[in-house]
């Protein structure tokens, strides 16, 4: 232990998920403040000195911890991380001589440990990784500041791809005009999808679904039709129309998944239920059967999630049996999947479907 008799424990950022994050966000000062509460006066001075050396530099959280560990070496105090099958990382400041015994105990207890001590090879690798991350961030910043409206749109989305750019249409402030401005600059291969997504916002989606010469493209674009209160019913109606035109079900695959994704309603439950009640019974049954077919044939993943969301929105009594039948496919140790299934069943019961 350090000169303070009790160990320091704190929730530290996940090194696996934050190795590319700038410590201007996580902050060497934030980490320093927590560590100094447990460090001796002399160790605290060493940490503070190391922090000053990194004040104006971009460093990953992992590198900050390695450099703090290196700074502590002369004091005989170690910076040790302990983990036991969770996303919380415990940091402790024991005497360096006790580290081997503590790591052995951690291993026997089914956990893991890491001693941050700033070894030359480790720091060199982290510095190289930091440089790559900085270069990548600079490239992305340049794209976001580009004169090309399409590049700006794509790189302002979280996914930084076409799906992310169009998905913004589901999120306020609904950038329809921004997408329209960017359309001429989009690659030729994606322009038809972008144009269809805009058309669905400009005209009633059900009309587009009936009249389009490309119902498959319409099915793919429907999930981007935003503003639940205004377009939720039209999205469901259009999904049923293109499903009938495409013969889905019994066909499945990308088109069935696209239709199920169009049935994912993100508005409040009462608004969604009003949309579903206005949907013709045959259309609702067709959409529910598509989602059930996906659920029956898919394992854990995006397809199953889309089916669960669709059934939560428009499932009926028949859907309840399909949901219960799918429960056996959820492996042990996946409580979130059981919770999602139960939530869909509750929504169906609440509607009295």
mmCIF file of C-alpha atoms in Angstrom:
data_model
loop_
_atom_site.group_PDB
_atom_site.id
_atom_site.type_symbol
_atom_site.label_atom_id
_atom_site.label_comp_id
_atom_site.label_asym_id
_atom_site.label_seq_id
_atom_site.Cartn_x
_atom_site.Cartn_y
_atom_site.Cartn_z
ATOM 1 C CA UNK A 1 0.000 0.000 0.000
ATOM 2 C CA UNK A 2 0.994 3.658 -0.240
ATOM 3 C CA UNK A 3 1.686 5.617 2.899
ATOM 4 C CA UNK A 4 -2.037 5.968 3.258
ATOM 5 C CA UNK A 5 -3.206 2.671 4.703
ATOM 6 C CA UNK A 6 -6.395 2.158 2.645
ATOM 7 C CA UNK A 7 -6.192 1.315 -1.065
ATOM 8 C CA UNK A 8 -7.449 3.783 -3.628
ATOM 9 C CA UNK A 9 -10.251 2.484 -5.813
ATOM 10 C CA UNK A 10 -12.052 4.352 -8.552
ATOM 11 C CA UNK A 11 -13.942 3.713 -11.738
ATOM 12 C CA UNK A 12 -11.490 4.375 -14.533
ATOM 13 C CA UNK A 13 -12.391 4.642 -18.227
ATOM 14 C CA UNK A 14 -12.300 1.394 -20.175
ATOM 15 C CA UNK A 15 -8.892 1.193 -21.793
ATOM 16 C CA UNK A 16 -10.269 -1.008 -24.556
ATOM 17 C CA UNK A 17 -12.799 1.608 -25.567
ATOM 18 C CA UNK A 18 -10.876 4.815 -24.908
ATOM 19 C CA UNK A 19 -7.401 4.138 -26.245
ATOM 20 C CA UNK A 20 -8.026 6.585 -29.112
ATOM 21 C CA UNK A 21 -9.796 9.231 -27.053
ATOM 22 C CA UNK A 22 -8.001 12.487 -26.404
ATOM 23 C CA UNK A 23 -7.254 13.100 -22.770
ATOM 24 C CA UNK A 24 -8.365 16.626 -23.379
ATOM 25 C CA UNK A 25 -11.725 14.894 -22.888
ATOM 26 C CA UNK A 26 -10.901 12.328 -20.186
ATOM 27 C CA UNK A 27 -8.157 14.619 -18.874
ATOM 28 C CA UNK A 28 -4.824 13.868 -17.191
ATOM 29 C CA UNK A 29 -5.967 16.385 -14.574
ATOM 30 C CA UNK A 30 -9.128 14.362 -13.873
ATOM 31 C CA UNK A 31 -7.099 11.165 -13.427
ATOM 32 C CA UNK A 32 -4.477 13.023 -11.381
ATOM 33 C CA UNK A 33 -7.100 14.435 -9.014
ATOM 34 C CA UNK A 34 -8.435 10.963 -8.246
ATOM 35 C CA UNK A 35 -5.007 9.366 -7.810
ATOM 36 C CA UNK A 36 -3.669 12.093 -5.516
ATOM 37 C CA UNK A 37 -6.435 11.400 -3.005
ATOM 38 C CA UNK A 38 -4.743 8.052 -2.303
ATOM 39 C CA UNK A 39 -1.106 8.942 -2.924
ATOM 40 C CA UNK A 40 1.445 10.031 -0.376
ATOM 41 C CA UNK A 41 2.665 13.614 -0.536
ATOM 42 C CA UNK A 42 5.877 12.649 -2.341
ATOM 43 C CA UNK A 43 4.058 10.406 -4.832
ATOM 44 C CA UNK A 44 1.486 13.153 -5.390
ATOM 45 C CA UNK A 45 4.230 15.593 -6.356
ATOM 46 C CA UNK A 46 5.608 13.107 -8.889
ATOM 47 C CA UNK A 47 2.145 12.665 -10.401
ATOM 48 C CA UNK A 48 1.589 16.415 -10.580
ATOM 49 C CA UNK A 49 4.918 16.875 -12.328
ATOM 50 C CA UNK A 50 4.001 14.213 -14.910
ATOM 51 C CA UNK A 51 0.623 15.865 -15.472
ATOM 52 C CA UNK A 52 2.247 19.233 -16.166
ATOM 53 C CA UNK A 53 4.363 17.586 -18.815
ATOM 54 C CA UNK A 54 1.236 16.438 -20.634
ATOM 55 C CA UNK A 55 -0.895 19.548 -20.122
ATOM 56 C CA UNK A 56 -0.921 20.723 -23.730
ATOM 57 C CA UNK A 57 -0.561 17.382 -25.476
ATOM 58 C CA UNK A 58 -3.071 14.933 -26.870
ATOM 59 C CA UNK A 59 -2.689 11.597 -25.110
ATOM 60 C CA UNK A 60 -4.889 8.533 -24.802
ATOM 61 C CA UNK A 61 -6.174 7.538 -21.375
ATOM 62 C CA UNK A 62 -4.002 4.428 -21.542
ATOM 63 C CA UNK A 63 -0.889 6.455 -22.239
ATOM 64 C CA UNK A 64 -1.672 8.865 -19.392
ATOM 65 C CA UNK A 65 -1.878 5.952 -16.972
ATOM 66 C CA UNK A 66 1.386 4.486 -18.254
ATOM 67 C CA UNK A 67 3.138 7.831 -17.828
ATOM 68 C CA UNK A 68 1.724 8.310 -14.335
ATOM 69 C CA UNK A 69 2.879 4.784 -13.457
ATOM 70 C CA UNK A 70 6.335 5.583 -14.757
ATOM 71 C CA UNK A 71 6.429 8.774 -12.691
ATOM 72 C CA UNK A 72 5.651 6.772 -9.543
ATOM 73 C CA UNK A 73 8.501 4.272 -9.974
ATOM 74 C CA UNK A 74 11.092 6.306 -7.980
ATOM 75 C CA UNK A 75 8.693 6.497 -5.013
ATOM 76 C CA UNK A 76 8.339 2.708 -4.792
ATOM 77 C CA UNK A 77 4.584 2.995 -5.357
ATOM 78 C CA UNK A 78 2.888 1.087 -8.182
ATOM 79 C CA UNK A 79 -0.142 2.041 -10.269
ATOM 80 C CA UNK A 80 -2.076 -1.218 -10.553
ATOM 81 C CA UNK A 81 -5.344 -1.886 -12.392
ATOM 82 C CA UNK A 82 -7.658 -4.713 -11.323
ATOM 83 C CA UNK A 83 -10.624 -5.998 -13.284
ATOM 84 C CA UNK A 84 -13.129 -8.789 -12.787
ATOM 85 C CA UNK A 85 -15.383 -9.390 -15.797
ATOM 86 C CA UNK A 86 -16.976 -5.960 -15.875
ATOM 87 C CA UNK A 87 -16.547 -2.598 -17.550
ATOM 88 C CA UNK A 88 -15.252 -1.054 -14.316
ATOM 89 C CA UNK A 89 -11.509 -0.816 -13.807
ATOM 90 C CA UNK A 90 -10.222 -0.458 -10.269
ATOM 91 C CA UNK A 91 -6.979 1.463 -9.783
ATOM 92 C CA UNK A 92 -4.925 0.969 -6.626
ATOM 93 C CA UNK A 93 -1.614 2.355 -5.356
ATOM 94 C CA UNK A 94 0.199 -0.419 -3.442
ATOM 95 C CA UNK A 95 3.923 -0.650 -2.731
ATOM 96 C CA UNK A 96 5.660 -2.006 -5.827
ATOM 97 C CA UNK A 97 7.019 -4.938 -3.790
ATOM 98 C CA UNK A 98 3.454 -6.177 -3.186
ATOM 99 C CA UNK A 99 2.424 -6.152 -6.857
ATOM 100 C CA UNK A 100 3.382 -9.780 -7.722
ATOM 101 C CA UNK A 101 1.362 -11.129 -4.779
ATOM 102 C CA UNK A 102 -1.636 -8.917 -5.604
ATOM 103 C CA UNK A 103 -1.601 -9.965 -9.261
ATOM 104 C CA UNK A 104 -1.414 -13.607 -8.223
ATOM 105 C CA UNK A 105 -4.445 -13.152 -5.953
ATOM 106 C CA UNK A 106 -6.339 -11.394 -8.731
ATOM 107 C CA UNK A 107 -5.654 -14.268 -11.116
ATOM 108 C CA UNK A 108 -6.755 -16.869 -8.569
ATOM 109 C CA UNK A 109 -9.980 -14.923 -8.072
ATOM 110 C CA UNK A 110 -10.788 -15.107 -11.790
ATOM 111 C CA UNK A 111 -9.838 -11.489 -12.463
ATOM 112 C CA UNK A 112 -7.154 -9.706 -14.413
ATOM 113 C CA UNK A 113 -4.588 -7.039 -13.605
ATOM 114 C CA UNK A 114 -2.218 -4.604 -15.254
ATOM 115 C CA UNK A 115 0.786 -2.784 -13.839
ATOM 116 C CA UNK A 116 1.248 0.641 -15.381
ATOM 117 C CA UNK A 117 4.948 1.479 -15.193
ATOM 118 C CA UNK A 118 5.745 3.176 -18.496
ATOM 119 C CA UNK A 119 8.058 0.607 -20.061
ATOM 120 C CA UNK A 120 9.832 2.000 -23.123
ATOM 121 C CA UNK A 121 8.324 -0.454 -25.625
ATOM 122 C CA UNK A 122 4.818 0.107 -24.277
ATOM 123 C CA UNK A 123 5.102 3.893 -24.427
ATOM 124 C CA UNK A 124 6.578 3.787 -27.918
ATOM 125 C CA UNK A 125 3.645 1.699 -29.143
ATOM 126 C CA UNK A 126 1.135 4.018 -27.459
ATOM 127 C CA UNK A 127 2.779 7.121 -28.923
ATOM 128 C CA UNK A 128 2.581 5.554 -32.376
ATOM 129 C CA UNK A 129 -1.096 4.744 -31.802
ATOM 130 C CA UNK A 130 -1.741 8.311 -30.623
ATOM 131 C CA UNK A 131 -0.142 9.739 -33.770
ATOM 132 C CA UNK A 132 -2.365 7.523 -35.928
ATOM 133 C CA UNK A 133 -5.429 8.634 -33.981
ATOM 134 C CA UNK A 134 -4.507 12.301 -34.340
ATOM 135 C CA UNK A 135 -3.940 11.902 -38.077
ATOM 136 C CA UNK A 136 -7.303 10.170 -38.433
ATOM 137 C CA UNK A 137 -9.058 12.906 -36.432
ATOM 138 C CA UNK A 138 -7.446 15.565 -38.623
ATOM 139 C CA UNK A 139 -8.603 13.795 -41.800
ATOM 140 C CA UNK A 140 -12.140 13.543 -40.442
ATOM 141 C CA UNK A 141 -12.114 17.201 -39.418
ATOM 142 C CA UNK A 142 -11.006 18.153 -42.924
ATOM 143 C CA UNK A 143 -13.889 16.159 -44.412
ATOM 144 C CA UNK A 144 -16.390 17.803 -42.067
ATOM 145 C CA UNK A 145 -15.092 21.222 -43.161
ATOM 146 C CA UNK A 146 -15.064 20.240 -46.835
ATOM 147 C CA UNK A 147 -16.690 22.404 -49.500
ATOM 148 C CA UNK A 148 -18.453 19.224 -50.659
ATOM 149 C CA UNK A 149 -21.945 19.173 -49.039
ATOM 150 C CA UNK A 150 -22.185 15.377 -49.282
ATOM 151 C CA UNK A 151 -18.859 14.806 -47.526
ATOM 152 C CA UNK A 152 -19.880 17.242 -44.797
ATOM 153 C CA UNK A 153 -23.205 15.468 -44.345
ATOM 154 C CA UNK A 154 -21.690 11.987 -44.192
ATOM 155 C CA UNK A 155 -18.889 12.915 -41.834
ATOM 156 C CA UNK A 156 -21.207 14.814 -39.507
ATOM 157 C CA UNK A 157 -23.059 11.549 -38.817
ATOM 158 C CA UNK A 158 -22.005 9.186 -36.073
ATOM 159 C CA UNK A 159 -21.450 6.251 -38.464
ATOM 160 C CA UNK A 160 -19.752 8.449 -41.070
ATOM 161 C CA UNK A 161 -21.374 6.535 -43.931
ATOM 162 C CA UNK A 162 -24.439 6.714 -46.194
ATOM 163 C CA UNK A 163 -26.698 4.973 -43.685
ATOM 164 C CA UNK A 164 -25.638 7.416 -40.974
ATOM 165 C CA UNK A 165 -26.212 10.423 -43.225
ATOM 166 C CA UNK A 166 -29.743 9.345 -44.161
ATOM 167 C CA UNK A 167 -30.562 8.161 -40.642
ATOM 168 C CA UNK A 168 -30.296 11.788 -39.543
ATOM 169 C CA UNK A 169 -33.680 12.259 -41.232
ATOM 170 C CA UNK A 170 -35.184 10.356 -38.278
ATOM 171 C CA UNK A 171 -33.552 12.685 -35.758
ATOM 172 C CA UNK A 172 -34.555 16.245 -34.998
ATOM 173 C CA UNK A 173 -34.050 18.768 -36.543
ATOM 174 C CA UNK A 174 -34.825 16.520 -39.570
ATOM 175 C CA UNK A 175 -32.245 17.855 -42.082
ATOM 176 C CA UNK A 176 -34.318 17.252 -45.231
ATOM 177 C CA UNK A 177 -33.059 20.367 -47.001
ATOM 178 C CA UNK A 178 -29.473 19.620 -46.023
ATOM 179 C CA UNK A 179 -29.783 16.198 -47.641
ATOM 180 C CA UNK A 180 -31.454 17.727 -50.698
ATOM 181 C CA UNK A 181 -28.586 20.182 -51.096
ATOM 182 C CA UNK A 182 -26.061 17.363 -50.815
ATOM 183 C CA UNK A 183 -27.789 15.000 -53.280
ATOM 184 C CA UNK A 184 -26.043 16.266 -56.476
ATOM 185 C CA UNK A 185 -22.671 15.730 -54.800
ATOM 186 C CA UNK A 186 -23.378 12.168 -53.649
ATOM 187 C CA UNK A 187 -21.687 9.268 -55.483
ATOM 188 C CA UNK A 188 -23.751 8.040 -58.429
ATOM 189 C CA UNK A 189 -24.262 4.624 -56.814
ATOM 190 C CA UNK A 190 -26.070 6.099 -53.790
ATOM 191 C CA UNK A 191 -27.992 8.913 -55.475
ATOM 192 C CA UNK A 192 -31.080 6.745 -56.215
ATOM 193 C CA UNK A 193 -31.429 5.776 -52.531
ATOM 194 C CA UNK A 194 -30.972 9.384 -51.387
ATOM 195 C CA UNK A 195 -33.467 10.622 -53.970
ATOM 196 C CA UNK A 196 -36.013 8.000 -52.869
ATOM 197 C CA UNK A 197 -35.605 8.990 -49.217
ATOM 198 C CA UNK A 198 -36.298 12.615 -50.154
ATOM 199 C CA UNK A 199 -39.282 11.680 -52.321
ATOM 200 C CA UNK A 200 -40.835 9.826 -49.379
ATOM 201 C CA UNK A 201 -40.626 13.072 -47.394
ATOM 202 C CA UNK A 202 -42.030 15.174 -50.237
ATOM 203 C CA UNK A 203 -45.062 13.026 -51.067
ATOM 204 C CA UNK A 204 -47.272 10.643 -49.076
ATOM 205 C CA UNK A 205 -45.186 7.508 -48.717
ATOM 206 C CA UNK A 206 -48.116 5.247 -49.516
ATOM 207 C CA UNK A 207 -48.518 6.958 -52.909
ATOM 208 C CA UNK A 208 -44.829 6.564 -53.659
ATOM 209 C CA UNK A 209 -45.006 2.886 -52.668
ATOM 210 C CA UNK A 210 -47.903 2.261 -55.066
ATOM 211 C CA UNK A 211 -46.507 4.191 -58.022
ATOM 212 C CA UNK A 212 -42.749 3.663 -57.931
ATOM 213 C CA UNK A 213 -41.124 1.496 -60.577
ATOM 214 C CA UNK A 214 -38.636 0.330 -57.954
ATOM 215 C CA UNK A 215 -40.523 -0.972 -54.887
ATOM 216 C CA UNK A 216 -37.370 -2.663 -53.584
ATOM 217 C CA UNK A 217 -35.564 0.686 -53.454
ATOM 218 C CA UNK A 218 -38.616 2.188 -51.772
ATOM 219 C CA UNK A 219 -38.513 -0.573 -49.137
ATOM 220 C CA UNK A 220 -34.846 0.204 -48.410
ATOM 221 C CA UNK A 221 -35.510 3.948 -48.102
ATOM 222 C CA UNK A 222 -38.566 3.719 -45.842
ATOM 223 C CA UNK A 223 -36.594 3.370 -42.624
ATOM 224 C CA UNK A 224 -35.246 6.894 -43.190
ATOM 225 C CA UNK A 225 -38.700 8.495 -43.302
ATOM 226 C CA UNK A 226 -38.615 10.654 -40.201
ATOM 227 C CA UNK A 227 -40.900 12.633 -37.908
ATOM 228 C CA UNK A 228 -42.914 9.864 -36.250
ATOM 229 C CA UNK A 229 -46.061 11.897 -35.568
ATOM 230 C CA UNK A 230 -46.279 13.119 -39.146
ATOM 231 C CA UNK A 231 -45.005 10.115 -41.094
ATOM 232 C CA UNK A 232 -45.399 7.084 -38.820
ATOM 233 C CA UNK A 233 -48.686 5.884 -40.304
ATOM 234 C CA UNK A 234 -47.534 6.555 -43.863
ATOM 235 C CA UNK A 235 -44.354 4.567 -43.259
ATOM 236 C CA UNK A 236 -46.359 1.551 -42.056
ATOM 237 C CA UNK A 237 -48.855 1.820 -44.923
ATOM 238 C CA UNK A 238 -46.066 2.118 -47.482
ATOM 239 C CA UNK A 239 -44.224 -0.853 -45.952
ATOM 240 C CA UNK A 240 -47.321 -3.021 -46.350
ATOM 241 C CA UNK A 241 -47.798 -1.891 -49.955
ATOM 242 C CA UNK A 242 -44.237 -2.633 -51.065
ATOM 243 C CA UNK A 243 -44.350 -5.931 -49.150
ATOM 244 C CA UNK A 244 -47.372 -6.968 -51.177
ATOM 245 C CA UNK A 245 -45.796 -5.806 -54.439
ATOM 246 C CA UNK A 246 -42.576 -7.708 -53.649
ATOM 247 C CA UNK A 247 -44.311 -10.856 -52.392
ATOM 248 C CA UNK A 248 -42.956 -10.612 -48.837
ATOM 249 C CA UNK A 249 -43.523 -12.958 -47.002
ATOM 250 C CA UNK A 250 -42.776 -15.832 -47.693
ATOM 251 C CA UNK A 251 -39.618 -14.367 -49.195
ATOM 252 C CA UNK A 252 -37.071 -13.194 -46.665
ATOM 253 C CA UNK A 253 -33.641 -11.673 -46.678
ATOM 254 C CA UNK A 254 -32.624 -8.034 -47.159
ATOM 255 C CA UNK A 255 -36.054 -6.928 -48.420
ATOM 256 C CA UNK A 256 -37.917 -8.512 -45.515
ATOM 257 C CA UNK A 257 -35.444 -6.917 -43.120
ATOM 258 C CA UNK A 258 -35.902 -3.516 -44.786
ATOM 259 C CA UNK A 259 -39.672 -3.791 -44.336
ATOM 260 C CA UNK A 260 -39.289 -4.787 -40.683
ATOM 261 C CA UNK A 261 -36.939 -1.835 -40.104
ATOM 262 C CA UNK A 262 -39.545 0.487 -41.609
ATOM 263 C CA UNK A 263 -41.957 -0.760 -38.936
ATOM 264 C CA UNK A 264 -39.684 0.326 -36.092
ATOM 265 C CA UNK A 265 -41.584 3.264 -34.587
ATOM 266 C CA UNK A 266 -39.632 5.475 -32.210
ATOM 267 C CA UNK A 267 -42.401 7.820 -31.096
ATOM 268 C CA UNK A 268 -44.281 7.513 -27.830
ATOM 269 C CA UNK A 269 -46.408 4.378 -27.357
ATOM 270 C CA UNK A 270 -49.786 6.153 -27.543
ATOM 271 C CA UNK A 271 -48.941 7.844 -30.838
ATOM 272 C CA UNK A 272 -47.621 4.599 -32.291
ATOM 273 C CA UNK A 273 -50.758 2.720 -31.221
ATOM 274 C CA UNK A 274 -52.936 5.327 -32.930
ATOM 275 C CA UNK A 275 -50.996 4.792 -36.153
ATOM 276 C CA UNK A 276 -51.392 1.014 -35.919
ATOM 277 C CA UNK A 277 -55.149 1.234 -35.270
ATOM 278 C CA UNK A 278 -55.577 3.279 -38.449
ATOM 279 C CA UNK A 279 -53.675 0.727 -40.510
ATOM 280 C CA UNK A 280 -55.932 -1.618 -42.544
ATOM 281 C CA UNK A 281 -56.155 -5.014 -40.754
ATOM 282 C CA UNK A 282 -54.747 -6.910 -43.747
ATOM 283 C CA UNK A 283 -51.753 -4.570 -43.920
ATOM 284 C CA UNK A 284 -51.072 -4.958 -40.219
ATOM 285 C CA UNK A 285 -51.272 -8.753 -40.419
ATOM 286 C CA UNK A 286 -48.890 -8.846 -43.380
ATOM 287 C CA UNK A 287 -46.316 -6.724 -41.570
ATOM 288 C CA UNK A 288 -46.646 -8.740 -38.359
ATOM 289 C CA UNK A 289 -46.141 -12.006 -40.238
ATOM 290 C CA UNK A 290 -42.987 -10.632 -41.882
ATOM 291 C CA UNK A 291 -41.527 -9.736 -38.493
ATOM 292 C CA UNK A 292 -42.493 -13.134 -37.073
ATOM 293 C CA UNK A 293 -40.833 -14.906 -39.995
ATOM 294 C CA UNK A 294 -37.598 -12.966 -39.389
ATOM 295 C CA UNK A 295 -37.795 -13.713 -35.669
ATOM 296 C CA UNK A 296 -38.246 -17.439 -36.269
ATOM 297 C CA UNK A 297 -35.307 -17.682 -38.644
ATOM 298 C CA UNK A 298 -32.751 -15.334 -37.097
ATOM 299 C CA UNK A 299 -30.305 -15.649 -34.255
ATOM 300 C CA UNK A 300 -29.153 -12.819 -32.014
ATOM 301 C CA UNK A 301 -28.288 -9.726 -34.017
ATOM 302 C CA UNK A 302 -29.707 -6.875 -36.072
ATOM 303 C CA UNK A 303 -32.389 -8.994 -37.789
ATOM 304 C CA UNK A 304 -33.808 -10.233 -34.509
ATOM 305 C CA UNK A 305 -33.703 -6.740 -32.998
ATOM 306 C CA UNK A 306 -35.587 -5.287 -35.976
ATOM 307 C CA UNK A 307 -38.229 -8.018 -35.706
ATOM 308 C CA UNK A 308 -38.695 -7.418 -31.973
ATOM 309 C CA UNK A 309 -39.102 -3.668 -32.477
ATOM 310 C CA UNK A 310 -41.599 -4.217 -35.305
ATOM 311 C CA UNK A 311 -43.665 -6.652 -33.238
ATOM 312 C CA UNK A 312 -43.636 -4.287 -30.272
ATOM 313 C CA UNK A 313 -45.164 -1.673 -32.579
ATOM 314 C CA UNK A 314 -47.802 -3.734 -34.423
ATOM 315 C CA UNK A 315 -47.848 -7.339 -33.181
ATOM 316 C CA UNK A 316 -51.155 -9.130 -32.499
ATOM 317 C CA UNK A 317 -52.243 -12.242 -30.556
ATOM 318 C CA UNK A 318 -50.600 -14.498 -33.128
ATOM 319 C CA UNK A 319 -47.364 -12.572 -32.617
ATOM 320 C CA UNK A 320 -47.387 -13.393 -28.906
ATOM 321 C CA UNK A 321 -47.139 -17.096 -29.681
ATOM 322 C CA UNK A 322 -44.255 -16.430 -32.085
ATOM 323 C CA UNK A 323 -42.449 -14.357 -29.469
ATOM 324 C CA UNK A 324 -42.769 -17.042 -26.813
ATOM 325 C CA UNK A 325 -41.617 -19.708 -29.275
ATOM 326 C CA UNK A 326 -38.484 -17.670 -30.009
ATOM 327 C CA UNK A 327 -37.501 -17.463 -26.343
ATOM 328 C CA UNK A 328 -35.793 -20.851 -26.487
ATOM 329 C CA UNK A 329 -33.335 -19.474 -29.070
ATOM 330 C CA UNK A 330 -31.891 -16.973 -26.595
ATOM 331 C CA UNK A 331 -28.741 -18.473 -25.031
ATOM 332 C CA UNK A 332 -28.167 -18.310 -21.317
ATOM 333 C CA UNK A 333 -26.398 -15.181 -20.211
ATOM 334 C CA UNK A 334 -28.309 -12.788 -22.510
ATOM 335 C CA UNK A 335 -30.764 -11.083 -20.134
ATOM 336 C CA UNK A 336 -31.132 -8.008 -22.366
ATOM 337 C CA UNK A 337 -32.604 -10.171 -25.131
ATOM 338 C CA UNK A 338 -35.153 -11.637 -22.714
ATOM 339 C CA UNK A 339 -36.008 -8.130 -21.551
ATOM 340 C CA UNK A 340 -36.568 -6.930 -25.129
ATOM 341 C CA UNK A 341 -38.817 -9.910 -25.817
ATOM 342 C CA UNK A 342 -40.806 -9.310 -22.626
ATOM 343 C CA UNK A 343 -41.155 -5.612 -23.503
ATOM 344 C CA UNK A 344 -42.660 -6.526 -26.887
ATOM 345 C CA UNK A 345 -45.143 -8.887 -25.195
ATOM 346 C CA UNK A 346 -46.160 -6.167 -22.724
ATOM 347 C CA UNK A 347 -46.781 -3.694 -25.526
ATOM 348 C CA UNK A 348 -48.992 -6.162 -27.377
ATOM 349 C CA UNK A 349 -50.982 -6.968 -24.231
ATOM 350 C CA UNK A 350 -51.378 -3.279 -23.413
ATOM 351 C CA UNK A 351 -52.924 -2.678 -26.831
ATOM 352 C CA UNK A 352 -55.365 -5.533 -26.276
ATOM 353 C CA UNK A 353 -54.268 -6.865 -29.647
#
